[in-house]
mmCIF file of C-alpha atoms in Angstrom:
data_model
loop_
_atom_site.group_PDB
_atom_site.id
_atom_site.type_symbol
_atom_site.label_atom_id
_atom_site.label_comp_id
_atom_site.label_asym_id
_atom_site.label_seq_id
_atom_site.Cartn_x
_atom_site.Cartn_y
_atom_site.Cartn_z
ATOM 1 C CA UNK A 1 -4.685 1.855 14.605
ATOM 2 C CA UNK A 2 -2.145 -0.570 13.796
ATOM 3 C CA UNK A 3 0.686 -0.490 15.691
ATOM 4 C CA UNK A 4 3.631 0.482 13.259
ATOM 5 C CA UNK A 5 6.281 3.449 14.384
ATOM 6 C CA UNK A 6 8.302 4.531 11.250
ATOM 7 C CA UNK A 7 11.861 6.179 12.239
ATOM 8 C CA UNK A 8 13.229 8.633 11.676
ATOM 9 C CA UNK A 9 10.125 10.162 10.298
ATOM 10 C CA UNK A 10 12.460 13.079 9.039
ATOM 11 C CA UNK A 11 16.159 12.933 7.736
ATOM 12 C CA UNK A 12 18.724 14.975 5.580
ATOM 13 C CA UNK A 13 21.712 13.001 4.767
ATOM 14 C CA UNK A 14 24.529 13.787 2.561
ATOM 15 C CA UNK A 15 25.313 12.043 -0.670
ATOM 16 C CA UNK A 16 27.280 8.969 -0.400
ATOM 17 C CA UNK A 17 26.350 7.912 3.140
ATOM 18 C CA UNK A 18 24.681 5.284 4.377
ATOM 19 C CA UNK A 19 20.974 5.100 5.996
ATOM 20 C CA UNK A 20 19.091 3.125 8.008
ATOM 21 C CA UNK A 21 15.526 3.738 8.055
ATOM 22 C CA UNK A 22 13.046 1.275 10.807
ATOM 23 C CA UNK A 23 10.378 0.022 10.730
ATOM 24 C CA UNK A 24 8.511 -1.665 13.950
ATOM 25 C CA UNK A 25 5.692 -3.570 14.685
ATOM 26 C CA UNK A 26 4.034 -4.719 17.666
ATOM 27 C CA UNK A 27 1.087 -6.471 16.071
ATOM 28 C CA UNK A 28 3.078 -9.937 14.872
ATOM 29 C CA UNK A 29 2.459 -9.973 11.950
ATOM 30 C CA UNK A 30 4.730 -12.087 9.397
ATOM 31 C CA UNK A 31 4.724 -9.894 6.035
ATOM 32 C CA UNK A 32 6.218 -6.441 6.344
ATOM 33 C CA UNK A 33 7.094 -3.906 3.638
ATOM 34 C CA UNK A 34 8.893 -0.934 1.967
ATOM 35 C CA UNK A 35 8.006 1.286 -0.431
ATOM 36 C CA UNK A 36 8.900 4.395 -1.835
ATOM 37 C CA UNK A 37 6.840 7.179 -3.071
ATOM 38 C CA UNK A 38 8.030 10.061 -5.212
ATOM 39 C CA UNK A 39 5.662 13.520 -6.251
ATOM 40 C CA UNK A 40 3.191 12.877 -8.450
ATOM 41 C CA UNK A 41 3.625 8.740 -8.039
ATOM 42 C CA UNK A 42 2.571 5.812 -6.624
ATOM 43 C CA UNK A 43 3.983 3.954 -3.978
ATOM 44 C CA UNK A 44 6.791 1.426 -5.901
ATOM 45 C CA UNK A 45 7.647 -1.134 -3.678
ATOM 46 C CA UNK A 46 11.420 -1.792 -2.478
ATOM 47 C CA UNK A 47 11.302 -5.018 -0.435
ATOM 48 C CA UNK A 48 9.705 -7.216 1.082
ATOM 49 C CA UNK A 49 9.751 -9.724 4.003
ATOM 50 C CA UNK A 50 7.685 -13.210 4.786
ATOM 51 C CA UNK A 51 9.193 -13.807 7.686
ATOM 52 C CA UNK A 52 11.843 -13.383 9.974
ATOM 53 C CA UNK A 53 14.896 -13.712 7.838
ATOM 54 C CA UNK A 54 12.810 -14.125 4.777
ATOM 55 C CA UNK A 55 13.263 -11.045 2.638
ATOM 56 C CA UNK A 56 12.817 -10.481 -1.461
ATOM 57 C CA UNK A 57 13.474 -7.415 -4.161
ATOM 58 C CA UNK A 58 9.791 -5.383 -5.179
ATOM 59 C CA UNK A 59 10.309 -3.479 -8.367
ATOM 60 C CA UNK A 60 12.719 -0.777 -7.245
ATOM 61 C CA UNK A 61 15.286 -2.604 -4.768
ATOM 62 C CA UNK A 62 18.851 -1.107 -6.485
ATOM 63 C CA UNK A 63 20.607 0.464 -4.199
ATOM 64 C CA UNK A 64 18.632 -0.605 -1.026
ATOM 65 C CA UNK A 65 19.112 -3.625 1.491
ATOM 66 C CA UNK A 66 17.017 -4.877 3.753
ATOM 67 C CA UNK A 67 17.381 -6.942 7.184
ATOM 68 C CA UNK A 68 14.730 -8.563 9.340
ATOM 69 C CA UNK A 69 16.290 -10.374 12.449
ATOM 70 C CA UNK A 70 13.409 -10.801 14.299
ATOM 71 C CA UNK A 71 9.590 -9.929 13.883
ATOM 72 C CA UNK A 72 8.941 -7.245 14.743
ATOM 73 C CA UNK A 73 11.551 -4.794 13.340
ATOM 74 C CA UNK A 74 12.347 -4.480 9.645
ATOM 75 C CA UNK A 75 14.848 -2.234 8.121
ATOM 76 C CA UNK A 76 16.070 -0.774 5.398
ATOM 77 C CA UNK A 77 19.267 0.393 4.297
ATOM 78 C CA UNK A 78 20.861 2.735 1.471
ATOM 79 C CA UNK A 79 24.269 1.365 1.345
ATOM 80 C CA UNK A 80 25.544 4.845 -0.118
ATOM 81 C CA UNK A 81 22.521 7.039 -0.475
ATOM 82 C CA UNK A 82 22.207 9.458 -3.528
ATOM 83 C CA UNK A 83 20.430 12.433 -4.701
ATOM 84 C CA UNK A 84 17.487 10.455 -6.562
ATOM 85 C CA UNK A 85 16.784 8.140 -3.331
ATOM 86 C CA UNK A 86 15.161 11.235 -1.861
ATOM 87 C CA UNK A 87 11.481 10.212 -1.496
ATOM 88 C CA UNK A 88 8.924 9.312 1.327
ATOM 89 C CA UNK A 89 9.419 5.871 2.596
ATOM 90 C CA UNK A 90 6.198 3.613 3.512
ATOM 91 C CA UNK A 91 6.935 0.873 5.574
ATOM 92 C CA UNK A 92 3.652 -1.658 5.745
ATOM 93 C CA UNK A 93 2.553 -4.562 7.056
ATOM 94 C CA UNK A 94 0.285 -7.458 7.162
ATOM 95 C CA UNK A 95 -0.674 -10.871 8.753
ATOM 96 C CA UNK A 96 -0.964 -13.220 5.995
ATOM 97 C CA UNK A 97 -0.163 -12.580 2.229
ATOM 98 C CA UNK A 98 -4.062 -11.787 1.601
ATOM 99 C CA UNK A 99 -5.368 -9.970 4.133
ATOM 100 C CA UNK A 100 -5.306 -6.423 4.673
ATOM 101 C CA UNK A 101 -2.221 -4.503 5.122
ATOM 102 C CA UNK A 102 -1.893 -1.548 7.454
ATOM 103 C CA UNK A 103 0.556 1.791 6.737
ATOM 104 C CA UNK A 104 2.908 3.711 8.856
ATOM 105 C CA UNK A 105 3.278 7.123 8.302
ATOM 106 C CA UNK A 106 6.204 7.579 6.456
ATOM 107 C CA UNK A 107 9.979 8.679 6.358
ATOM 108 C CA UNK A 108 11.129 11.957 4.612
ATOM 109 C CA UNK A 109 14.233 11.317 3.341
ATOM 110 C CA UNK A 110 16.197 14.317 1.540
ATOM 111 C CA UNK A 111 19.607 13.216 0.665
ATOM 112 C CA UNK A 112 21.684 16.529 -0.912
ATOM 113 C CA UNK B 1 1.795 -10.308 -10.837
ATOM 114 C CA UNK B 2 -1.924 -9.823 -12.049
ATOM 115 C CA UNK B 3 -2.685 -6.204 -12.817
ATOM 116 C CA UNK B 4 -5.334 -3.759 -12.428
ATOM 117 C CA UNK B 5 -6.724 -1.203 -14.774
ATOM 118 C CA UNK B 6 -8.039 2.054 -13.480
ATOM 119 C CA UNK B 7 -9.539 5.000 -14.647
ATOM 120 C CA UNK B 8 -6.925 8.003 -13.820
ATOM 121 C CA UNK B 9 -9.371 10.434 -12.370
ATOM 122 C CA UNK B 10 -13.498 10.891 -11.184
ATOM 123 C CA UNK B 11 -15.520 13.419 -9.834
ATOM 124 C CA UNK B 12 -18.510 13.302 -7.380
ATOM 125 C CA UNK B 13 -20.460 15.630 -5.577
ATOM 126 C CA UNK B 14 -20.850 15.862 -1.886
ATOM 127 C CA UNK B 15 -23.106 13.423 -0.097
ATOM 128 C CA UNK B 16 -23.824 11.198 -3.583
ATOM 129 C CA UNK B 17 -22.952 8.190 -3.689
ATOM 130 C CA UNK B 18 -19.611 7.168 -5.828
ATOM 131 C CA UNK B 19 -19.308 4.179 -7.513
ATOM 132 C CA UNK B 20 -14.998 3.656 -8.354
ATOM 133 C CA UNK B 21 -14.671 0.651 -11.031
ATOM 134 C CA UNK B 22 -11.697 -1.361 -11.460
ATOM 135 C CA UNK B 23 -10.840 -4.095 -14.166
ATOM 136 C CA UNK B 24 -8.911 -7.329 -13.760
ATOM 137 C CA UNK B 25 -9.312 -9.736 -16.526
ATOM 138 C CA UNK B 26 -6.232 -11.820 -15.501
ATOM 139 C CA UNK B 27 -6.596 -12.718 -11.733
ATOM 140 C CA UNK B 28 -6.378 -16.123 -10.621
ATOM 141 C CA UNK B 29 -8.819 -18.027 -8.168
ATOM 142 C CA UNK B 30 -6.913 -17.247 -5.518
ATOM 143 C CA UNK B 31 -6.680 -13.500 -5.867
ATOM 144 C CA UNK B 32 -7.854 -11.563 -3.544
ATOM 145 C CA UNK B 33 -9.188 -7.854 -4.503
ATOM 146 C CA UNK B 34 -8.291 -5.049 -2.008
ATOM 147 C CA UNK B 35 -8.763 -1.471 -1.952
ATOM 148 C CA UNK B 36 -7.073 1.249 -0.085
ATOM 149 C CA UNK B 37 -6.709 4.471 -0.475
ATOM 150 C CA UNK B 38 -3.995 7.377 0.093
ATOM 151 C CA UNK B 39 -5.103 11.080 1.323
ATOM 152 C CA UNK B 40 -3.006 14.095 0.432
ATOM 153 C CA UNK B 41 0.192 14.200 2.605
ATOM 154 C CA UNK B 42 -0.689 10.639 4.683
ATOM 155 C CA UNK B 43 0.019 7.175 4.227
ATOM 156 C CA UNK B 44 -2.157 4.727 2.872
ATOM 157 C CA UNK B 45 -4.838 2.879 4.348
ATOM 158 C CA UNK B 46 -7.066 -0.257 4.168
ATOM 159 C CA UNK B 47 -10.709 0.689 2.775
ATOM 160 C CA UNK B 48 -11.893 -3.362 1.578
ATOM 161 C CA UNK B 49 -11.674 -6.692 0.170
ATOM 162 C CA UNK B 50 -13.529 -9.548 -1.081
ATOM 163 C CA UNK B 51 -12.812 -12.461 -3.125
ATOM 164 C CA UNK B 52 -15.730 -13.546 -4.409
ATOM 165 C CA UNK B 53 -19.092 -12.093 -2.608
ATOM 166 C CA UNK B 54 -19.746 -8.720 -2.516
ATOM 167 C CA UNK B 55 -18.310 -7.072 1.119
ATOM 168 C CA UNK B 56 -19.622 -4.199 3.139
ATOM 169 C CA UNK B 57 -18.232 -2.525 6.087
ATOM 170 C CA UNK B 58 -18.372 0.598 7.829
ATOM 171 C CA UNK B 59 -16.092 2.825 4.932
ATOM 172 C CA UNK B 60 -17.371 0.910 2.037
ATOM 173 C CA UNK B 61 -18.980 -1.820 0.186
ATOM 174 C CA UNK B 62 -17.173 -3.767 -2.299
ATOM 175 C CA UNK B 63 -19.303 -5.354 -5.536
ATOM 176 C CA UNK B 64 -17.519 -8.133 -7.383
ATOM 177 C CA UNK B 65 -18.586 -9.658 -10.631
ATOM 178 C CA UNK B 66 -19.679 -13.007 -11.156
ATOM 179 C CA UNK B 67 -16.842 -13.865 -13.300
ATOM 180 C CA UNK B 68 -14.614 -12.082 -10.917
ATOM 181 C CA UNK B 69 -12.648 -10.214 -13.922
ATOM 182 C CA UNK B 70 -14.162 -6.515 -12.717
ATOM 183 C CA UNK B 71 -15.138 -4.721 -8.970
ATOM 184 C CA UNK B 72 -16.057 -1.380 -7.952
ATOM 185 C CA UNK B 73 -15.476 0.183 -5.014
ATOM 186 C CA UNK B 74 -18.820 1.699 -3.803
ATOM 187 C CA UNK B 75 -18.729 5.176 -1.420
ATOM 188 C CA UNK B 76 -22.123 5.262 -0.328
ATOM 189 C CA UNK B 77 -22.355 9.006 0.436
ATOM 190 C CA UNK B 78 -19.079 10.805 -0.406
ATOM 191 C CA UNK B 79 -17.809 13.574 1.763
ATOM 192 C CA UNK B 80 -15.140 15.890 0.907
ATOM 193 C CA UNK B 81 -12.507 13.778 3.350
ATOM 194 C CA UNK B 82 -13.125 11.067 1.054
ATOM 195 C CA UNK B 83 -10.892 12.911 -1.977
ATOM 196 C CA UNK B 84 -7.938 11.044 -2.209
ATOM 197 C CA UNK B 85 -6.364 8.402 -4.317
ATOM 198 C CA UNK B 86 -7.876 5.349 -4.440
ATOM 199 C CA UNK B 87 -5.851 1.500 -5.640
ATOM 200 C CA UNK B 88 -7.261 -1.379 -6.889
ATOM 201 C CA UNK B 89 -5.274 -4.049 -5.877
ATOM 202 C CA UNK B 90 -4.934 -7.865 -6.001
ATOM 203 C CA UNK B 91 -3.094 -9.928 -3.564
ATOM 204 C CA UNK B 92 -2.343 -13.863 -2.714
ATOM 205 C CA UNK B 93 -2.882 -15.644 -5.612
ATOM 206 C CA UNK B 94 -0.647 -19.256 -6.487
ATOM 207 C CA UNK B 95 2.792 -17.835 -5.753
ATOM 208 C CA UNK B 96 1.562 -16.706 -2.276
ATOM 209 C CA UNK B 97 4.424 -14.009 -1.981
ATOM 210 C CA UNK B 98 2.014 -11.539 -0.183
ATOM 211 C CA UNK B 99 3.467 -9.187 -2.683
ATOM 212 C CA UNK B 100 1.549 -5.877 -2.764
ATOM 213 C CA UNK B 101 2.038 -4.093 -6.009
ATOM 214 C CA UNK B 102 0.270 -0.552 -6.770
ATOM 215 C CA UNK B 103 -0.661 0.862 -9.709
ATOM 216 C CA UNK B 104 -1.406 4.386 -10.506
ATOM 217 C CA UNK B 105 -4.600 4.454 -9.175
ATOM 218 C CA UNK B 106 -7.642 6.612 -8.894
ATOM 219 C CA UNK B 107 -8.079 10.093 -8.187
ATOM 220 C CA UNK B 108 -11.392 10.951 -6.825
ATOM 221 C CA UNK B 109 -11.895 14.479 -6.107
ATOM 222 C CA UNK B 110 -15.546 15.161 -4.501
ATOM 223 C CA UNK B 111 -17.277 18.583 -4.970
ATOM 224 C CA UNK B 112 -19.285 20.586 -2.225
#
């Protein structure tokens, strides 16, 4: 298995705090990911990085920032987190920007 | 982004083989097609990909068309772990983002 550690993997936050969610890697690889899933839907994604520093909006980034200071750690961050950011968070990543791209397991995030 | 066009749902019995298709009438040379798939309750994970030959490893085999505008995913013998959701996607292409965009997908439930 890739080696990708999600964390927290579970978290209840209130409404109108902020959240950090991580997401590390220890294979090297330059393109890492986050997406969010919701019941009954796909995975939308957030962000994205291409390299350290490097970082661009997917289709859903409102409300969430990202950060990538060095390789191996990415992370993501609801500024002031609200009742419809509760989802599962995917964090992925990958070695170039066409090869296969490997999954951790995911963040519950309940924000009431 | 290129898209993908998938049918929402198929069925297959146990231990037949299951052939998933997946259209893509506007990719670009440089498009790579990938496959993953998402079981109930996990993340998801890397099944294939080709570009322009037909691919085969130890989860699946991956048939291309000539003209490169249609695949299908091929489960040789399907087992019940094998119901889950399954994504057609493509990746690379000119821009070179590494983007990785889902769609809805396909829901393969397998029968005993």
């Amino acid at each position: 298995d890739a080696g990708i550690t999600q964390s927290p993997r579970h978290k209840v936050t209130e409404t109108g705090t902020p959240v950090t969610l991580r997401c590390h890697q220890t294979e090297n690889h330059r393109y890492m990911y986050w997406y969010r899933q919701d019941p009954g839907h796909g995975l939308r994604l957030i962000h994205y990085s291409y390299g350290v520093k490097d970082t661009d909006k997917g289709e859903v980034s409102d409300g969430y920032s990202v950060s990538r200071s060095k390789t191996e750690d990415f992370l993501l961050t609801l500024e002031s987190a609200t009742s419809s950011q509760t989802s599962v968070y995917f964090c992925a990543i990958s070695e170039r920007e066409n090869t296969e791209a490997f999954f951790g397991q995911g963040t519950r995030l309940t924000v009431v | 982004d290129a898209k993908t066009t998938q049918p929402n749902s198929m069925e297959s019995n146990e231990e037949e083989p299951v052939h998933l298709p997946c259209n893509h009438s506007t990719i670009s040379g440089t498009d790579y097609i990938h496959w993953y798939r998402q079981l109930p309750s996990q993340g998801p994970e890397y099944v294939i990909h080709g570009l322009t030959s037909n691919v085969n490893n130890r989860m699946a085999s991956l048939a291309i068309a000539e003209d490169r505008k249609s695949s299908t995913l091929i489960l040789h013998r399907a087992t019940l772990r094998d119901a889950a959701v399954y994504y057609c996607i493509l990746r690379g292409g000119s821009s070179n983002t590494g983007k990785l965009i889902f769609g809805q997908g396909t829901t393969l439930q397998v029968k005993p």
